[in-house]
């Protein structure tokens, strides 16, 4: 996740220069493992028929159904064989350059704490359930694994181009909250959705949000909400296409074009959008 909040200036005590810390698996309490198991059981029941094939395959090949919080070393061994990725623990949100450096080198940074039992449904800071259950299965997919590495390298370049706002939105609307059109229908693959009991239903079933065909420039102009369900979901046709667009686009001139255009407010539909579902926005209105 790329957020400005809670990012520290220097690695905290006990962290390496690259901000990683030992996962310290032995320190999880039985309560911590029980929280993971509760969350896991609830999502595992809900996701077949909702999550993308790639996500469900990842959950399976990484053997994430083994009870308790996964051991990052064990998980990294499996991932390394499949796609060359590893999972490393960090103490919280890390600075953008650190985040991109890890990603460009196929290291996924994951929070090592788990939410409290009274926070099962809502947590703003990414914990081990969000990061591992939400993100890691997709890293077992070779195409998505390439996409994330390309994203990390793109992030390193964007740092020097004053363009993080735009690239952050691409992450948000794909890695965190993406939908994909599969032959059987729309499926979720974004980690923020697959790790949320309520949003894994809302994103697919609720009439409120817009569901719009993915367009790179459009996505990068679009604002988003971090504190509630999304009002827009962007739908990719395939992971191959997402990767292709990302590696074939020359981002530097695109950023310059985007800087000359206004940002698009959440929920707004543009005349050029290919709208798959025009949302009622009832959910957002009821909350306003
Ligand atoms: Fe995330």
PDB file of C-alpha atoms and ligand atoms in Angstrom:
ATOM      1  CA  UNK A   1       0.000   0.000   0.000  1.00  0.00           C
ATOM      2  CA  UNK A   2       1.236   3.469  -0.665  1.00  0.00           C
ATOM      3  CA  UNK A   3      -0.028   5.894   1.912  1.00  0.00           C
ATOM      4  CA  UNK A   4       1.537   8.978   3.392  1.00  0.00           C
ATOM      5  CA  UNK A   5       0.277   8.212   6.872  1.00  0.00           C
ATOM      6  CA  UNK A   6       2.340   6.530   9.562  1.00  0.00           C
ATOM      7  CA  UNK A   7       5.526   6.305   7.520  1.00  0.00           C
ATOM      8  CA  UNK A   8       8.598   6.667   9.706  1.00  0.00           C
ATOM      9  CA  UNK A   9      11.701   8.613   8.659  1.00  0.00           C
ATOM     10  CA  UNK A  10      14.313   5.995   9.495  1.00  0.00           C
ATOM     11  CA  UNK A  11      14.271   2.264  10.153  1.00  0.00           C
ATOM     12  CA  UNK A  12      13.131   1.686  13.750  1.00  0.00           C
ATOM     13  CA  UNK A  13      15.310  -0.102  16.277  1.00  0.00           C
ATOM     14  CA  UNK A  14      15.741  -3.752  15.388  1.00  0.00           C
ATOM     15  CA  UNK A  15      15.141  -3.218  11.669  1.00  0.00           C
ATOM     16  CA  UNK A  16      17.829  -3.600   9.017  1.00  0.00           C
ATOM     17  CA  UNK A  17      18.942  -0.790   6.698  1.00  0.00           C
ATOM     18  CA  UNK A  18      16.380  -2.139   4.206  1.00  0.00           C
ATOM     19  CA  UNK A  19      13.713  -1.822   6.936  1.00  0.00           C
ATOM     20  CA  UNK A  20      13.140  -5.552   7.213  1.00  0.00           C
ATOM     21  CA  UNK A  21      12.712  -7.245  10.572  1.00  0.00           C
ATOM     22  CA  UNK A  22      12.576 -10.907  11.485  1.00  0.00           C
ATOM     23  CA  UNK A  23       8.998 -12.170  11.320  1.00  0.00           C
ATOM     24  CA  UNK A  24       9.569 -13.729  14.744  1.00  0.00           C
ATOM     25  CA  UNK A  25       6.994 -16.427  14.140  1.00  0.00           C
ATOM     26  CA  UNK A  26       7.462 -17.935  17.601  1.00  0.00           C
ATOM     27  CA  UNK A  27       6.123 -14.761  19.189  1.00  0.00           C
ATOM     28  CA  UNK A  28       2.600 -15.048  17.836  1.00  0.00           C
ATOM     29  CA  UNK A  29       0.155 -15.981  20.578  1.00  0.00           C
ATOM     30  CA  UNK A  30      -2.500 -18.688  20.271  1.00  0.00           C
ATOM     31  CA  UNK A  31      -4.964 -15.774  20.011  1.00  0.00           C
ATOM     32  CA  UNK A  32      -3.046 -14.373  17.018  1.00  0.00           C
ATOM     33  CA  UNK A  33      -3.204 -17.717  15.205  1.00  0.00           C
ATOM     34  CA  UNK A  34      -6.891 -18.054  16.097  1.00  0.00           C
ATOM     35  CA  UNK A  35      -7.594 -14.636  14.569  1.00  0.00           C
ATOM     36  CA  UNK A  36      -5.865 -15.738  11.348  1.00  0.00           C
ATOM     37  CA  UNK A  37      -7.820 -19.007  11.325  1.00  0.00           C
ATOM     38  CA  UNK A  38     -11.145 -17.208  11.817  1.00  0.00           C
ATOM     39  CA  UNK A  39     -10.429 -14.762   9.022  1.00  0.00           C
ATOM     40  CA  UNK A  40      -9.101 -17.511   6.769  1.00  0.00           C
ATOM     41  CA  UNK A  41     -12.120 -19.786   7.248  1.00  0.00           C
ATOM     42  CA  UNK A  42     -14.547 -16.969   6.525  1.00  0.00           C
ATOM     43  CA  UNK A  43     -12.810 -15.881   3.292  1.00  0.00           C
ATOM     44  CA  UNK A  44     -12.015 -19.384   2.059  1.00  0.00           C
ATOM     45  CA  UNK A  45     -15.720 -20.182   2.142  1.00  0.00           C
ATOM     46  CA  UNK A  46     -16.710 -16.988   0.388  1.00  0.00           C
ATOM     47  CA  UNK A  47     -14.115 -16.747  -2.389  1.00  0.00           C
ATOM     48  CA  UNK A  48     -14.730 -19.708  -4.722  1.00  0.00           C
ATOM     49  CA  UNK A  49     -16.799 -18.290  -7.587  1.00  0.00           C
ATOM     50  CA  UNK A  50     -15.787 -14.751  -6.565  1.00  0.00           C
ATOM     51  CA  UNK A  51     -12.001 -14.639  -6.638  1.00  0.00           C
ATOM     52  CA  UNK A  52     -10.020 -14.962  -9.866  1.00  0.00           C
ATOM     53  CA  UNK A  53      -8.683 -18.344 -10.923  1.00  0.00           C
ATOM     54  CA  UNK A  54      -5.127 -17.097 -10.441  1.00  0.00           C
ATOM     55  CA  UNK A  55      -5.824 -16.057  -6.857  1.00  0.00           C
ATOM     56  CA  UNK A  56      -7.488 -19.344  -5.917  1.00  0.00           C
ATOM     57  CA  UNK A  57      -4.678 -21.306  -7.559  1.00  0.00           C
ATOM     58  CA  UNK A  58      -2.137 -19.321  -5.536  1.00  0.00           C
ATOM     59  CA  UNK A  59      -3.957 -20.017  -2.290  1.00  0.00           C
ATOM     60  CA  UNK A  60      -3.791 -23.692  -3.143  1.00  0.00           C
ATOM     61  CA  UNK A  61      -0.221 -24.080  -4.404  1.00  0.00           C
ATOM     62  CA  UNK A  62       1.172 -22.037  -1.509  1.00  0.00           C
ATOM     63  CA  UNK A  63      -0.693 -24.280   0.930  1.00  0.00           C
ATOM     64  CA  UNK A  64      -2.089 -21.275   2.771  1.00  0.00           C
ATOM     65  CA  UNK A  65      -4.878 -23.380   4.234  1.00  0.00           C
ATOM     66  CA  UNK A  66      -2.418 -24.789   6.760  1.00  0.00           C
ATOM     67  CA  UNK A  67      -3.737 -23.500  10.135  1.00  0.00           C
ATOM     68  CA  UNK A  68      -2.111 -20.506  11.783  1.00  0.00           C
ATOM     69  CA  UNK A  69      -0.247 -17.454  10.555  1.00  0.00           C
ATOM     70  CA  UNK A  70       2.126 -18.584   7.795  1.00  0.00           C
ATOM     71  CA  UNK A  71       5.842 -18.685   8.431  1.00  0.00           C
ATOM     72  CA  UNK A  72       7.391 -16.270   5.902  1.00  0.00           C
ATOM     73  CA  UNK A  73      10.462 -18.469   5.388  1.00  0.00           C
ATOM     74  CA  UNK A  74       8.374 -21.469   4.447  1.00  0.00           C
ATOM     75  CA  UNK A  75       6.157 -19.337   2.242  1.00  0.00           C
ATOM     76  CA  UNK A  76       9.145 -17.702   0.544  1.00  0.00           C
ATOM     77  CA  UNK A  77      10.636 -21.104  -0.269  1.00  0.00           C
ATOM     78  CA  UNK A  78       7.481 -22.112  -2.130  1.00  0.00           C
ATOM     79  CA  UNK A  79       7.172 -18.749  -3.845  1.00  0.00           C
ATOM     80  CA  UNK A  80      10.823 -18.707  -4.835  1.00  0.00           C
ATOM     81  CA  UNK A  81      10.381 -22.009  -6.681  1.00  0.00           C
ATOM     82  CA  UNK A  82       7.258 -20.801  -8.453  1.00  0.00           C
ATOM     83  CA  UNK A  83       8.036 -17.205  -9.431  1.00  0.00           C
ATOM     84  CA  UNK A  84      11.223 -16.080  -7.677  1.00  0.00           C
ATOM     85  CA  UNK A  85       9.413 -13.886  -5.127  1.00  0.00           C
ATOM     86  CA  UNK A  86       9.971 -13.751  -1.368  1.00  0.00           C
ATOM     87  CA  UNK A  87       7.965 -12.336   1.514  1.00  0.00           C
ATOM     88  CA  UNK A  88       9.860 -10.148   3.985  1.00  0.00           C
ATOM     89  CA  UNK A  89       8.568  -8.661   7.229  1.00  0.00           C
ATOM     90  CA  UNK A  90       8.550  -4.922   7.912  1.00  0.00           C
ATOM     91  CA  UNK A  91       7.465  -3.095  11.080  1.00  0.00           C
ATOM     92  CA  UNK A  92       4.764  -1.028   9.351  1.00  0.00           C
ATOM     93  CA  UNK A  93       4.451   1.152   6.268  1.00  0.00           C
ATOM     94  CA  UNK A  94       7.855   1.892   4.766  1.00  0.00           C
ATOM     95  CA  UNK A  95       9.038   4.872   2.677  1.00  0.00           C
ATOM     96  CA  UNK A  96       8.233   4.739  -1.029  1.00  0.00           C
ATOM     97  CA  UNK A  97      11.824   4.243  -2.208  1.00  0.00           C
ATOM     98  CA  UNK A  98      12.252   1.269   0.138  1.00  0.00           C
ATOM     99  CA  UNK A  99       8.930  -0.216  -0.942  1.00  0.00           C
ATOM    100  CA  UNK A 100       9.826   0.087  -4.636  1.00  0.00           C
ATOM    101  CA  UNK A 101      13.326  -1.278  -4.154  1.00  0.00           C
ATOM    102  CA  UNK A 102      11.992  -4.428  -2.505  1.00  0.00           C
ATOM    103  CA  UNK A 103       9.334  -4.859  -5.160  1.00  0.00           C
ATOM    104  CA  UNK A 104      11.733  -4.334  -8.070  1.00  0.00           C
ATOM    105  CA  UNK A 105      13.816  -7.139  -6.548  1.00  0.00           C
ATOM    106  CA  UNK A 106      10.866  -9.477  -6.055  1.00  0.00           C
ATOM    107  CA  UNK A 107      10.583  -9.045  -2.317  1.00  0.00           C
ATOM    108  CA  UNK A 108       7.093  -8.412  -1.055  1.00  0.00           C
ATOM    109  CA  UNK A 109       7.026  -6.427   2.184  1.00  0.00           C
ATOM    110  CA  UNK A 110       4.442  -7.629   4.670  1.00  0.00           C
ATOM    111  CA  UNK A 111       3.381  -6.387   8.066  1.00  0.00           C
ATOM    112  CA  UNK A 112       4.110  -9.036  10.695  1.00  0.00           C
ATOM    113  CA  UNK A 113       1.440  -8.043  13.244  1.00  0.00           C
ATOM    114  CA  UNK A 114      -2.133  -9.277  13.149  1.00  0.00           C
ATOM    115  CA  UNK A 115      -5.273  -7.288  13.943  1.00  0.00           C
ATOM    116  CA  UNK A 116      -7.016  -7.620  17.282  1.00  0.00           C
ATOM    117  CA  UNK A 117     -10.072  -9.880  17.527  1.00  0.00           C
ATOM    118  CA  UNK A 118     -12.317  -6.780  17.707  1.00  0.00           C
ATOM    119  CA  UNK A 119     -10.893  -5.550  14.383  1.00  0.00           C
ATOM    120  CA  UNK A 120     -11.856  -8.494  12.170  1.00  0.00           C
ATOM    121  CA  UNK A 121     -13.797  -6.335   9.746  1.00  0.00           C
ATOM    122  CA  UNK A 122     -11.965  -3.075   9.618  1.00  0.00           C
ATOM    123  CA  UNK A 123      -8.344  -2.079   9.751  1.00  0.00           C
ATOM    124  CA  UNK A 124      -6.683   0.808   7.966  1.00  0.00           C
ATOM    125  CA  UNK A 125      -3.080  -0.317   8.365  1.00  0.00           C
ATOM    126  CA  UNK A 126      -2.150  -3.482   6.476  1.00  0.00           C
ATOM    127  CA  UNK A 127      -1.587  -6.433   8.823  1.00  0.00           C
ATOM    128  CA  UNK A 128      -0.320  -9.931   8.069  1.00  0.00           C
ATOM    129  CA  UNK A 129      -3.770 -11.115   7.020  1.00  0.00           C
ATOM    130  CA  UNK A 130      -4.182  -8.344   4.465  1.00  0.00           C
ATOM    131  CA  UNK A 131      -0.612  -8.649   3.230  1.00  0.00           C
ATOM    132  CA  UNK A 132      -0.280 -12.419   3.123  1.00  0.00           C
ATOM    133  CA  UNK A 133      -3.794 -13.698   2.502  1.00  0.00           C
ATOM    134  CA  UNK A 134      -4.628 -10.691   0.317  1.00  0.00           C
ATOM    135  CA  UNK A 135      -1.466 -10.227  -1.720  1.00  0.00           C
ATOM    136  CA  UNK A 136       0.718 -13.302  -1.670  1.00  0.00           C
ATOM    137  CA  UNK A 137      -1.472 -15.781  -3.614  1.00  0.00           C
ATOM    138  CA  UNK A 138      -1.265 -13.491  -6.653  1.00  0.00           C
ATOM    139  CA  UNK A 139       2.542 -13.588  -6.441  1.00  0.00           C
ATOM    140  CA  UNK A 140       2.374 -17.279  -7.328  1.00  0.00           C
ATOM    141  CA  UNK A 141       0.974 -16.321 -10.743  1.00  0.00           C
ATOM    142  CA  UNK A 142       3.883 -15.841 -13.174  1.00  0.00           C
ATOM    143  CA  UNK A 143       2.248 -13.000 -15.105  1.00  0.00           C
ATOM    144  CA  UNK A 144       1.121 -11.075 -12.056  1.00  0.00           C
ATOM    145  CA  UNK A 145       4.529 -11.675 -10.490  1.00  0.00           C
ATOM    146  CA  UNK A 146       6.116  -9.967 -13.511  1.00  0.00           C
ATOM    147  CA  UNK A 147       3.591  -7.131 -13.287  1.00  0.00           C
ATOM    148  CA  UNK A 148       4.506  -6.364  -9.676  1.00  0.00           C
ATOM    149  CA  UNK A 149       8.214  -6.385 -10.399  1.00  0.00           C
ATOM    150  CA  UNK A 150       7.615  -4.026 -13.348  1.00  0.00           C
ATOM    151  CA  UNK A 151       5.536  -1.866 -11.025  1.00  0.00           C
ATOM    152  CA  UNK A 152       8.424  -1.641  -8.558  1.00  0.00           C
ATOM    153  CA  UNK A 153      10.801  -0.537 -11.296  1.00  0.00           C
ATOM    154  CA  UNK A 154       8.217   1.962 -12.530  1.00  0.00           C
ATOM    155  CA  UNK A 155       7.981   3.287  -8.986  1.00  0.00           C
ATOM    156  CA  UNK A 156      11.710   3.902  -8.834  1.00  0.00           C
ATOM    157  CA  UNK A 157      11.467   5.935 -12.043  1.00  0.00           C
ATOM    158  CA  UNK A 158       8.320   7.788 -10.894  1.00  0.00           C
ATOM    159  CA  UNK A 159      10.156   9.011  -7.788  1.00  0.00           C
ATOM    160  CA  UNK A 160      12.327  11.204  -9.990  1.00  0.00           C
ATOM    161  CA  UNK A 161       9.430  12.381 -12.125  1.00  0.00           C
ATOM    162  CA  UNK A 162       7.171  13.730  -9.387  1.00  0.00           C
ATOM    163  CA  UNK A 163       4.527  11.255 -10.465  1.00  0.00           C
ATOM    164  CA  UNK A 164       3.899   9.019  -7.482  1.00  0.00           C
ATOM    165  CA  UNK A 165       0.322  10.190  -7.183  1.00  0.00           C
ATOM    166  CA  UNK A 166      -0.455   8.708 -10.590  1.00  0.00           C
ATOM    167  CA  UNK A 167       1.426   5.479 -10.133  1.00  0.00           C
ATOM    168  CA  UNK A 168      -0.072   5.003  -6.664  1.00  0.00           C
ATOM    169  CA  UNK A 169      -3.525   5.049  -8.240  1.00  0.00           C
ATOM    170  CA  UNK A 170      -2.521   2.282 -10.630  1.00  0.00           C
ATOM    171  CA  UNK A 171      -1.535   0.157  -7.636  1.00  0.00           C
ATOM    172  CA  UNK A 172      -4.721   1.021  -5.844  1.00  0.00           C
ATOM    173  CA  UNK A 173      -7.073   0.144  -8.688  1.00  0.00           C
ATOM    174  CA  UNK A 174      -5.240  -3.042  -9.701  1.00  0.00           C
ATOM    175  CA  UNK A 175      -3.172  -4.654  -6.934  1.00  0.00           C
ATOM    176  CA  UNK A 176      -5.461  -3.491  -4.134  1.00  0.00           C
ATOM    177  CA  UNK A 177      -8.938  -3.229  -5.657  1.00  0.00           C
ATOM    178  CA  UNK A 178      -8.814  -4.780  -9.123  1.00  0.00           C
ATOM    179  CA  UNK A 179     -11.502  -6.826 -10.850  1.00  0.00           C
ATOM    180  CA  UNK A 180     -10.968  -9.119 -13.838  1.00  0.00           C
ATOM    181  CA  UNK A 181     -13.404 -10.297 -16.505  1.00  0.00           C
ATOM    182  CA  UNK A 182     -13.203 -14.100 -16.657  1.00  0.00           C
ATOM    183  CA  UNK A 183     -15.282 -16.338 -18.961  1.00  0.00           C
ATOM    184  CA  UNK A 184     -17.700 -17.132 -16.113  1.00  0.00           C
ATOM    185  CA  UNK A 185     -18.100 -13.494 -15.107  1.00  0.00           C
ATOM    186  CA  UNK A 186     -16.425 -10.761 -13.090  1.00  0.00           C
ATOM    187  CA  UNK A 187     -13.960 -11.909 -10.457  1.00  0.00           C
ATOM    188  CA  UNK A 188     -11.962 -10.116  -7.777  1.00  0.00           C
ATOM    189  CA  UNK A 189      -8.181 -10.203  -7.515  1.00  0.00           C
ATOM    190  CA  UNK A 190      -7.317  -7.037  -5.549  1.00  0.00           C
ATOM    191  CA  UNK A 191      -5.942  -7.764  -2.097  1.00  0.00           C
ATOM    192  CA  UNK A 192      -8.094  -5.139  -0.390  1.00  0.00           C
ATOM    193  CA  UNK A 193     -11.173  -6.958  -1.668  1.00  0.00           C
ATOM    194  CA  UNK A 194     -10.193 -10.619  -1.295  1.00  0.00           C
ATOM    195  CA  UNK A 195      -9.113 -10.026   2.312  1.00  0.00           C
ATOM    196  CA  UNK A 196     -12.377  -8.256   3.226  1.00  0.00           C
ATOM    197  CA  UNK A 197     -15.530 -10.223   4.019  1.00  0.00           C
ATOM    198  CA  UNK A 198     -17.819  -7.298   3.269  1.00  0.00           C
ATOM    199  CA  UNK A 199     -16.059  -5.904   0.211  1.00  0.00           C
ATOM    200  CA  UNK A 200     -15.709  -9.288  -1.505  1.00  0.00           C
ATOM    201  CA  UNK A 201     -19.488  -9.230  -1.758  1.00  0.00           C
ATOM    202  CA  UNK A 202     -19.923  -5.480  -2.290  1.00  0.00           C
ATOM    203  CA  UNK A 203     -17.434  -5.271  -5.179  1.00  0.00           C
ATOM    204  CA  UNK A 204     -19.283  -7.890  -7.234  1.00  0.00           C
ATOM    205  CA  UNK A 205     -22.905  -7.804  -6.062  1.00  0.00           C
ATOM    206  CA  UNK A 206     -23.806  -4.324  -4.890  1.00  0.00           C
ATOM    207  CA  UNK A 207     -25.556  -2.014  -7.390  1.00  0.00           C
ATOM    208  CA  UNK A 208     -23.859   1.044  -5.890  1.00  0.00           C
ATOM    209  CA  UNK A 209     -20.325   1.202  -7.385  1.00  0.00           C
ATOM    210  CA  UNK A 210     -19.351   1.811 -11.008  1.00  0.00           C
ATOM    211  CA  UNK A 211     -17.528  -1.002 -12.776  1.00  0.00           C
ATOM    212  CA  UNK A 212     -15.500   0.430 -15.631  1.00  0.00           C
ATOM    213  CA  UNK A 213     -13.201  -1.201 -18.204  1.00  0.00           C
ATOM    214  CA  UNK A 214      -9.551  -0.627 -17.283  1.00  0.00           C
ATOM    215  CA  UNK A 215      -7.763   2.168 -19.097  1.00  0.00           C
ATOM    216  CA  UNK A 216      -4.305   3.060 -17.829  1.00  0.00           C
ATOM    217  CA  UNK A 217      -4.508   6.851 -18.199  1.00  0.00           C
ATOM    218  CA  UNK A 218      -8.059   6.968 -16.842  1.00  0.00           C
ATOM    219  CA  UNK A 219      -7.108   4.935 -13.784  1.00  0.00           C
ATOM    220  CA  UNK A 220      -4.117   7.148 -13.056  1.00  0.00           C
ATOM    221  CA  UNK A 221      -6.340  10.257 -13.074  1.00  0.00           C
ATOM    222  CA  UNK A 222      -8.863   8.795 -10.666  1.00  0.00           C
ATOM    223  CA  UNK A 223      -8.997   9.694  -6.985  1.00  0.00           C
ATOM    224  CA  UNK A 224      -9.847   7.003  -4.448  1.00  0.00           C
ATOM    225  CA  UNK A 225     -11.093   6.495  -0.924  1.00  0.00           C
ATOM    226  CA  UNK A 226      -8.985   4.759   1.666  1.00  0.00           C
ATOM    227  CA  UNK A 227     -11.578   4.628   4.444  1.00  0.00           C
ATOM    228  CA  UNK A 228     -14.554   2.908   2.861  1.00  0.00           C
ATOM    229  CA  UNK A 229     -15.705   0.676   0.012  1.00  0.00           C
ATOM    230  CA  UNK A 230     -14.675   1.891  -3.419  1.00  0.00           C
ATOM    231  CA  UNK A 231     -17.143   3.708  -5.638  1.00  0.00           C
ATOM    232  CA  UNK A 232     -15.293   2.646  -8.788  1.00  0.00           C
ATOM    233  CA  UNK A 233     -13.796  -0.677  -9.696  1.00  0.00           C
ATOM    234  CA  UNK A 234     -11.727  -1.039 -12.853  1.00  0.00           C
ATOM    235  CA  UNK A 235     -11.978  -4.302 -14.747  1.00  0.00           C
ATOM    236  CA  UNK A 236      -8.995  -5.754 -16.618  1.00  0.00           C
ATOM    237  CA  UNK A 237      -9.558  -8.237 -19.458  1.00  0.00           C
ATOM    238  CA  UNK A 238      -6.582 -10.419 -18.403  1.00  0.00           C
ATOM    239  CA  UNK A 239      -3.344 -10.290 -16.443  1.00  0.00           C
ATOM    240  CA  UNK A 240      -1.437 -10.599 -19.722  1.00  0.00           C
ATOM    241  CA  UNK A 241      -3.051  -7.395 -20.932  1.00  0.00           C
ATOM    242  CA  UNK A 242      -2.330  -5.588 -17.647  1.00  0.00           C
ATOM    243  CA  UNK A 243       1.322  -6.582 -17.877  1.00  0.00           C
ATOM    244  CA  UNK A 244       1.526  -5.709 -21.561  1.00  0.00           C
ATOM    245  CA  UNK A 245       0.105  -2.206 -21.096  1.00  0.00           C
ATOM    246  CA  UNK A 246       2.397  -1.575 -18.153  1.00  0.00           C
ATOM    247  CA  UNK A 247       5.622  -2.634 -19.841  1.00  0.00           C
ATOM    248  CA  UNK A 248       4.823  -1.129 -23.249  1.00  0.00           C
ATOM    249  CA  UNK A 249       3.753   2.305 -22.013  1.00  0.00           C
ATOM    250  CA  UNK A 250       6.311   5.083 -21.874  1.00  0.00           C
ATOM    251  CA  UNK A 251       5.259   6.550 -18.541  1.00  0.00           C
ATOM    252  CA  UNK A 252       7.331   9.769 -18.550  1.00  0.00           C
ATOM    253  CA  UNK A 253       5.368  11.497 -21.357  1.00  0.00           C
ATOM    254  CA  UNK A 254       2.133  10.034 -20.020  1.00  0.00           C
ATOM    255  CA  UNK A 255       2.755  11.629 -16.613  1.00  0.00           C
ATOM    256  CA  UNK A 256       3.277  14.976 -18.347  1.00  0.00           C
ATOM    257  CA  UNK A 257      -0.068  14.607 -20.128  1.00  0.00           C
ATOM    258  CA  UNK A 258      -1.787  13.661 -16.880  1.00  0.00           C
ATOM    259  CA  UNK A 259      -0.369  16.669 -15.068  1.00  0.00           C
ATOM    260  CA  UNK A 260      -2.144  18.907 -17.605  1.00  0.00           C
ATOM    261  CA  UNK A 261      -5.520  17.290 -16.921  1.00  0.00           C
ATOM    262  CA  UNK A 262      -7.766  17.524 -13.878  1.00  0.00           C
ATOM    263  CA  UNK A 263      -8.025  14.567 -11.527  1.00  0.00           C
ATOM    264  CA  UNK A 264     -11.268  12.620 -11.795  1.00  0.00           C
ATOM    265  CA  UNK A 265     -13.318  12.604  -8.586  1.00  0.00           C
ATOM    266  CA  UNK A 266     -14.421   9.230  -7.203  1.00  0.00           C
ATOM    267  CA  UNK A 267     -17.703   8.027  -8.692  1.00  0.00           C
ATOM    268  CA  UNK A 268     -17.522  10.320 -11.745  1.00  0.00           C
ATOM    269  CA  UNK A 269     -18.055   8.673 -15.130  1.00  0.00           C
ATOM    270  CA  UNK A 270     -16.334  10.150 -18.198  1.00  0.00           C
ATOM    271  CA  UNK A 271     -17.905  10.185 -21.687  1.00  0.00           C
ATOM    272  CA  UNK A 272     -15.081   7.986 -23.024  1.00  0.00           C
ATOM    273  CA  UNK A 273     -15.457   5.317 -20.295  1.00  0.00           C
ATOM    274  CA  UNK A 274     -16.505   1.834 -21.241  1.00  0.00           C
ATOM    275  CA  UNK A 275     -18.979   1.344 -18.419  1.00  0.00           C
ATOM    276  CA  UNK A 276     -19.787  -2.247 -17.499  1.00  0.00           C
ATOM    277  CA  UNK A 277     -22.070  -1.341 -14.591  1.00  0.00           C
ATOM    278  CA  UNK A 278     -23.261   2.197 -13.983  1.00  0.00           C
ATOM    279  CA  UNK A 279     -23.467   2.408 -10.208  1.00  0.00           C
ATOM    280  CA  UNK A 280     -26.457   3.782  -8.342  1.00  0.00           C
ATOM    281  CA  UNK A 281     -24.096   5.315  -5.734  1.00  0.00           C
ATOM    282  CA  UNK A 282     -26.787   4.509  -3.162  1.00  0.00           C
ATOM    283  CA  UNK A 283     -24.219   3.223  -0.714  1.00  0.00           C
ATOM    284  CA  UNK A 284     -22.162   6.413  -0.885  1.00  0.00           C
ATOM    285  CA  UNK A 285     -25.271   8.605  -0.662  1.00  0.00           C
ATOM    286  CA  UNK A 286     -26.581   6.777   2.374  1.00  0.00           C
ATOM    287  CA  UNK A 287     -23.262   7.376   4.112  1.00  0.00           C
ATOM    288  CA  UNK A 288     -23.015  11.061   3.182  1.00  0.00           C
TER     289      UNK A 288
HETATM  290 FE1  LIG B   1      -2.197  -3.981   0.335  1.00  0.00          FE
END
